Coordinates of C-alpha atoms in Angstrom, one line a residue:
M1 CA -19.5 53.2 46.9
R2 CA -17.4 55.5 49.7
V3 CA -14.9 57.8 48.4
L4 CA -12.4 60.1 49.5
I5 CA -11.9 63.2 47.7
V6 CA -8.2 65.0 48.5
N7 CA -8.2 68.9 46.4
Y8 CA -5.8 70.8 48.2
E9 CA -8.0 74.0 47.1
F10 CA -11.8 73.8 48.0
P11 CA -14.2 77.0 48.5
P12 CA -14.4 79.5 49.0
V13 CA -10.2 79.6 48.4
G14 CA -8.3 78.8 45.1
G15 CA -9.9 78.7 41.4
G16 CA -11.4 76.4 38.7
A17 CA -10.1 72.9 40.3
G18 CA -11.5 73.8 44.1
R19 CA -15.0 74.9 42.2
A20 CA -15.0 71.7 40.2
S21 CA -14.5 69.3 43.4
W22 CA -17.5 70.8 45.1
H23 CA -19.9 70.3 42.4
L24 CA -18.2 66.7 42.1
C25 CA -18.5 65.8 45.5
R26 CA -22.0 67.2 45.5
E27 CA -23.4 65.7 42.7
L28 CA -21.6 61.9 43.9
A29 CA -24.1 62.2 46.7
R30 CA -26.6 63.0 45.5
I31 CA -27.1 60.0 43.1
G32 CA -25.6 57.5 45.6
A33 CA -22.1 57.7 46.4
R34 CA -21.1 58.3 50.0
V35 CA -18.2 61.1 50.0
D36 CA -15.5 62.7 52.0
V37 CA -13.0 65.8 51.3
V38 CA -9.7 66.9 52.7
T39 CA -8.9 70.1 51.8
S40 CA -7.3 72.9 52.8
H41 CA -8.3 77.1 53.6
G42 CA -6.5 79.9 54.8
T43 CA -7.7 80.5 59.1
R44 CA -8.3 76.9 60.6
N45 CA -9.1 73.2 60.6
F46 CA -12.9 72.8 60.5
Y47 CA -15.1 70.5 59.6
Y48 CA -18.6 70.5 58.0
H49 CA -20.9 68.7 55.9
L50 CA -21.8 69.7 52.6
E51 CA -25.3 68.2 50.6
G52 CA -24.5 64.6 52.4
A53 CA -20.6 64.9 52.2
R54 CA -18.1 65.8 54.9
I55 CA -15.3 67.5 54.4
Y56 CA -12.5 68.2 56.5
S57 CA -10.2 71.7 55.5
L58 CA -6.6 71.4 57.0
K59 CA -5.4 75.6 58.2
V60 CA -2.6 76.2 55.9
R61 CA -1.5 80.0 54.9
R62 CA -1.4 81.0 52.0
K63 CA -0.1 83.2 49.0
S64 CA -3.4 84.3 48.5
V65 CA -6.7 83.4 48.2
H66 CA -6.4 82.4 45.4
E67 CA -2.8 81.1 45.3
T68 CA -1.0 78.3 47.0
G69 CA 2.1 78.4 47.5
I70 CA 5.1 75.7 47.5
R71 CA 4.9 76.7 51.2
G72 CA 1.3 76.5 51.4
M73 CA 1.7 72.5 49.2
A74 CA 3.9 71.3 51.2
E75 CA 1.7 72.7 54.9
F76 CA -1.2 70.7 52.8
L77 CA 1.3 67.1 52.7
I78 CA 2.2 66.8 55.5
R79 CA -1.4 67.8 57.0
A80 CA -3.2 66.1 54.8
F81 CA -0.8 62.9 55.2
F82 CA -1.9 62.2 59.0
L83 CA -5.8 62.9 58.3
I84 CA -5.6 60.3 55.4
R85 CA -4.2 58.1 57.6
R86 CA -6.9 58.1 60.4
L87 CA -9.6 58.4 57.4
V88 CA -8.7 55.6 55.8
R89 CA -8.3 53.4 59.0
E90 CA -11.8 54.6 60.0
N91 CA -13.7 54.0 56.7
K92 CA -14.4 51.6 54.7
Y93 CA -13.4 53.6 51.3
D94 CA -13.5 52.4 48.2
L95 CA -11.6 54.7 46.6
I96 CA -9.2 58.3 46.7
H97 CA -9.6 60.7 43.6
Y98 CA -6.8 62.8 44.0
F99 CA -7.0 66.7 42.2
F100 CA -3.4 67.2 40.6
S101 CA -1.1 63.8 40.6
I102 CA 1.3 67.0 42.0
P103 CA 0.9 68.2 44.9
T104 CA -1.9 66.4 45.7
G105 CA -1.0 63.1 44.3
L106 CA 2.0 62.7 46.1
L107 CA 0.4 61.7 49.5
S108 CA -1.0 58.6 47.1
F109 CA 2.1 57.4 48.5
C110 CA 1.0 56.8 52.6
V111 CA -1.8 54.8 51.4
G112 CA -0.8 52.3 49.3
R113 CA -1.4 50.3 47.1
S114 CA -4.7 47.3 48.7
L115 CA -6.6 50.9 47.5
P116 CA -7.0 52.5 44.5
F117 CA -7.2 55.7 43.5
I118 CA -7.8 58.2 40.6
V119 CA -5.1 61.3 39.5
S120 CA -7.0 64.3 37.7
L121 CA -4.9 65.8 35.7
R122 CA -5.7 70.0 36.3
G123 CA -3.2 71.4 34.2
G124 CA -0.9 73.3 36.1
D125 CA -0.3 69.6 37.6
V126 CA 1.5 68.4 34.3
P127 CA 5.0 69.6 34.2
G128 CA 5.6 71.9 31.2
Y129 CA 1.8 72.9 30.6
N130 CA 1.6 76.5 31.9
P131 CA 5.2 76.9 33.9
G132 CA 5.2 79.4 36.4
E133 CA 6.3 79.8 39.4
L134 CA 6.4 75.8 39.7
R135 CA 8.6 75.1 37.2
T136 CA 11.5 73.8 39.1
M137 CA 9.7 72.2 41.6
H138 CA 8.2 70.0 38.0
R139 CA 12.3 69.8 36.6
L140 CA 12.5 67.6 40.8
L141 CA 9.8 65.8 40.3
T142 CA 9.1 64.9 37.2
P143 CA 10.0 61.3 37.7
V144 CA 7.8 61.5 40.6
N145 CA 5.2 62.6 38.4
R146 CA 5.2 59.9 36.3
L147 CA 5.3 56.8 39.0
I148 CA 2.0 58.6 40.5
W149 CA 0.2 58.3 36.8
R150 CA 1.7 55.0 36.6
R151 CA 0.7 53.5 39.3
A152 CA -3.0 55.3 38.9
D153 CA -5.9 52.7 38.3
A154 CA -7.1 56.2 36.2
V155 CA -5.8 59.1 34.9
V156 CA -8.3 62.1 34.0
A157 CA -7.2 64.9 31.8
L158 CA -9.5 67.4 31.7
S159 CA -8.7 68.2 27.9
D160 CA -7.5 65.9 25.2
D161 CA -5.1 68.9 24.8
L162 CA -3.6 68.0 28.3
G163 CA -3.8 64.4 28.4
R164 CA -1.5 64.3 24.7
F165 CA 1.1 66.9 26.5
A166 CA 1.2 64.7 29.5
K167 CA 1.7 61.6 27.1
Q168 CA 4.7 63.0 25.7
I169 CA 6.3 62.8 29.3
E170 CA 4.9 59.3 29.8
P171 CA 4.6 57.6 26.3
T172 CA 3.1 54.3 28.3
L173 CA -0.2 56.7 29.8
N174 CA -3.9 56.1 29.5
Y175 CA -6.0 58.3 30.1
Q176 CA -10.0 59.5 30.0
V177 CA -11.4 63.0 29.3
I178 CA -13.8 64.2 31.8
Y179 CA -14.8 68.2 31.3
N180 CA -15.9 69.8 33.9
G181 CA -19.2 71.1 33.7
A182 CA -21.4 74.3 34.0
D183 CA -23.4 75.1 37.1
T184 CA -26.7 75.0 35.0
H185 CA -28.4 76.8 37.6
L186 CA -26.9 79.5 38.9
F187 CA -25.0 80.5 35.2
Q188 CA -28.1 80.9 33.0
P189 CA -28.9 83.7 30.8
S190 CA -31.3 87.2 31.1
E191 CA -34.0 86.8 30.4
I192 CA -33.8 90.8 29.9
P193 CA -32.9 91.8 26.4
R194 CA -29.0 92.2 25.7
N195 CA -27.6 96.4 25.0
T196 CA -29.9 97.5 22.7
G197 CA -27.8 100.6 21.9
G198 CA -24.0 102.1 23.2
P199 CA -20.3 100.9 23.3
V200 CA -20.5 96.3 22.9
R201 CA -20.1 95.5 26.4
I202 CA -16.9 93.0 26.6
L203 CA -16.2 90.9 29.8
T204 CA -13.0 88.8 30.7
V205 CA -13.0 87.3 34.3
A206 CA -10.2 85.9 35.1
R207 CA -7.1 86.0 37.7
L208 CA -5.2 88.2 36.5
L209 CA -1.5 86.2 35.3
E210 CA 0.4 86.6 32.7
L211 CA -0.8 83.8 30.7
K212 CA -3.7 84.5 30.0
G213 CA -3.1 86.9 27.7
I214 CA -5.4 90.1 28.9
Q215 CA -2.7 92.3 28.0
Y216 CA -3.5 91.5 24.0
L217 CA -6.8 91.9 24.7
L218 CA -5.9 95.7 25.8
E219 CA -3.5 96.1 22.6
A220 CA -6.1 94.8 20.4
L221 CA -8.8 97.0 22.3
S222 CA -6.3 100.1 21.6
Q223 CA -6.7 99.5 18.2
L224 CA -10.6 100.5 17.9
P225 CA -12.2 103.9 18.9
K226 CA -12.8 103.4 22.6
D227 CA -16.6 105.5 21.7
Q228 CA -17.8 102.0 20.4
F229 CA -17.0 99.4 23.7
H230 CA -16.0 98.9 27.2
L231 CA -14.0 96.5 28.6
S232 CA -15.1 95.1 32.1
I233 CA -11.9 93.0 33.9
A234 CA -13.0 91.0 36.6
G235 CA -10.8 89.3 38.9
T236 CA -7.5 89.5 40.8
G237 CA -3.7 88.1 40.6
Y238 CA -0.2 89.1 40.4
F239 CA -0.4 90.8 37.6
E240 CA -3.1 93.8 37.6
T241 CA -1.1 96.0 38.7
A242 CA 1.1 95.4 35.4
L243 CA -3.0 95.6 33.1
K244 CA -3.6 98.7 34.8
R245 CA 0.0 100.2 33.8
K246 CA -0.4 99.5 30.5
T247 CA -4.2 100.0 30.6
A248 CA -2.7 104.0 31.4
L249 CA 0.0 103.8 28.8
L250 CA -2.6 102.6 26.0
N251 CA -4.4 105.6 26.8
L252 CA -8.1 103.6 27.9
T253 CA -8.7 104.3 31.5
D254 CA -12.2 105.6 30.4
S255 CA -13.2 102.3 28.5
V256 CA -11.9 99.8 30.4
A257 CA -13.2 98.8 34.2
F258 CA -10.8 96.8 36.8
L259 CA -13.3 94.9 39.1
G260 CA -11.5 93.6 41.2
P261 CA -12.5 90.0 43.5
V262 CA -16.4 89.1 42.2
A263 CA -17.9 86.6 44.4
H264 CA -19.2 83.4 42.7
H265 CA -22.7 84.1 43.2
E266 CA -22.1 87.4 41.7
L267 CA -20.9 86.2 38.5
P268 CA -24.0 85.3 36.4
R269 CA -24.7 88.8 36.8
I270 CA -21.8 90.4 35.1
Y271 CA -22.3 88.2 32.4
C272 CA -25.8 88.6 31.6
H273 CA -24.6 92.2 31.5
A274 CA -22.5 91.6 28.9
D275 CA -22.2 91.3 25.6
I276 CA -19.4 89.2 24.6
F277 CA -16.8 86.9 26.4
V278 CA -13.4 87.5 25.7
L279 CA -10.0 85.6 27.1
P280 CA -7.0 85.2 24.5
S281 CA -5.5 83.1 27.2
Y282 CA -2.5 80.5 25.9
G283 CA -2.1 78.2 29.0
D284 CA -5.5 76.7 29.9
S285 CA -6.2 73.3 30.0
F286 CA -10.2 74.1 29.9
G287 CA -11.0 77.4 31.7
Q288 CA -14.1 77.2 33.4
V289 CA -14.9 80.4 33.2
F290 CA -15.9 80.0 29.0
T291 CA -18.7 77.8 30.4
E292 CA -20.0 79.6 32.5
A293 CA -20.0 82.9 29.6
M294 CA -21.5 80.2 27.7
A295 CA -24.5 79.1 29.9
C296 CA -25.4 82.8 30.3
G297 CA -25.5 83.1 26.2
L298 CA -22.4 84.9 25.5
P299 CA -20.6 84.2 22.6
I300 CA -16.6 83.5 23.2
I301 CA -13.3 84.8 21.2
A302 CA -10.5 82.4 22.5
A303 CA -7.0 82.4 21.9
R304 CA -6.5 79.0 19.6
S305 CA -4.9 77.5 22.9
G306 CA -5.2 74.6 25.5
G307 CA -8.5 73.0 25.8
V308 CA -10.6 75.6 25.5
Q309 CA -9.9 73.9 21.4
E310 CA -12.2 71.8 21.9
F311 CA -15.9 73.2 23.2
V312 CA -15.3 76.4 21.4
E313 CA -16.2 76.1 17.2
N314 CA -14.2 78.8 15.0
G315 CA -17.5 80.6 14.0
I316 CA -20.1 78.5 15.6
N317 CA -19.8 79.7 19.2
G318 CA -16.9 81.9 18.8
F319 CA -14.1 82.6 17.6
L320 CA -10.3 80.7 17.8
V321 CA -7.6 83.0 17.3
P322 CA -3.6 82.3 17.4
P323 CA -2.5 82.8 20.4
K324 CA -1.0 86.3 21.7
D325 CA -2.1 87.6 17.5
V326 CA -3.3 91.4 18.8
K327 CA -5.2 92.2 15.3
S328 CA -7.5 88.9 15.1
I329 CA -8.2 89.4 18.5
A330 CA -9.2 92.9 17.0
D331 CA -11.3 92.2 14.1
A332 CA -12.8 89.2 16.4
I333 CA -14.0 91.7 18.3
C334 CA -14.8 94.6 15.0
R335 CA -17.2 90.7 13.7
L336 CA -19.0 90.4 16.7
A337 CA -19.1 94.1 17.6
S338 CA -20.6 95.4 13.9
S339 CA -23.7 92.4 14.3
R340 CA -26.4 91.8 16.9
D341 CA -27.3 88.8 14.7
L342 CA -24.1 86.8 14.9
R343 CA -23.7 87.7 18.8
N344 CA -27.0 86.4 19.3
K345 CA -26.2 83.3 17.0
M346 CA -23.7 82.3 18.5
G347 CA -24.5 82.8 22.2
Q348 CA -27.8 80.6 20.9
N349 CA -25.1 78.0 20.4
N350 CA -23.8 78.2 23.4
I351 CA -26.6 77.8 25.6
Q352 CA -27.5 75.1 23.5
K353 CA -24.1 73.1 24.2
I354 CA -24.0 74.2 27.9
K355 CA -27.1 72.0 28.2
S356 CA -26.7 69.1 26.3
Q357 CA -22.9 68.2 27.6
F358 CA -22.3 70.3 30.5
G359 CA -24.0 69.8 32.9
W360 CA -22.6 68.7 36.4
D361 CA -25.2 65.8 37.1
A362 CA -23.2 64.4 33.4
V363 CA -20.1 65.0 34.5
A364 CA -20.3 62.9 38.0
R365 CA -22.0 60.0 36.6
Q366 CA -18.8 60.2 34.1
Y367 CA -16.7 59.5 37.2
A368 CA -19.1 57.7 38.5
D369 CA -18.7 54.7 35.4
V370 CA -15.1 55.4 35.6
C371 CA -14.7 54.3 39.8
N372 CA -17.6 51.5 39.2
H373 CA -15.2 50.1 36.2
I374 CA -12.5 50.5 38.6
L375 CA -13.7 48.2 41.3
E376 CA -15.1 45.8 39.0
R377 CA -11.6 45.0 36.9
R378 CA -9.9 45.1 41.2
N379 CA -12.9 42.7 41.5

């Protein structure tokens, strides 16, 4: 099977969807697929091999390492249009897999209907799911988005929550849920015992955006004794200045550390140094950082919103709290902070859950099954 994957973000730029496409192309190649990837980078055009896959990366001006912006998306569409048409002429692909229906799925119109394609819904590409600077673009392109979903041979949603939201926009939509995996080779529990004394170490890892809900975590911590916890925040984003200002206003400066950008390969060390992972996001379709933290044996506190509800069971491997509910966040932290046994039990439950359900090899096989089903149906 020969597959072309198209995603405007790919490591080292972008977020969870970029890393997901990186893992997917690598695992598909390992099980025998021939994989090409069209993506973008911030500095130059270049081509390289990645463990059996060929990567074509186009120069696109980005707002930052993590954010493409509308102009960057437009540049990618223009440059990718010509590259994809050439690659399709030169290679006998069996199908194309577009990460994001908007903007990437727009490129499906340049190929025609002879080549089947899959669209992966990631969250920000579904109108209204996590509105931000793309709100106006979504309003204009919703009819086009619906047409892309109808034309696709398969639509894969990152969570059932996201798929159900998309179905409200396009009632005829049939979708399949395939979760992101966790890199269990990189993210593993520490062999060194966790905190045996001193403040409880709380961690959050995220792009610092308003919808990540970290402002509510700070407010919750301001209600707790400051000598009993320490919060580390890993990541950058436009909301960082506001969060630092709030930290100072709440008199939390000595109890909160902003770590800035952390390289992906450094994240396991940070996870394994923590006792609790907290991210009260109210706009994530999945949240890759949750599965990374779970793989490292951390109990989770998350908002009852988005896809995280589908793999965090309240009271079993973490706590789910109402979105933006400061008191509930504080109460959940207190429950975990007061019981090392509860933290360890939930952490072990998470390790087992990740091993049994979220390996990238299993995720790749699910996508391969979707591809094979499409090709059988076409033939």
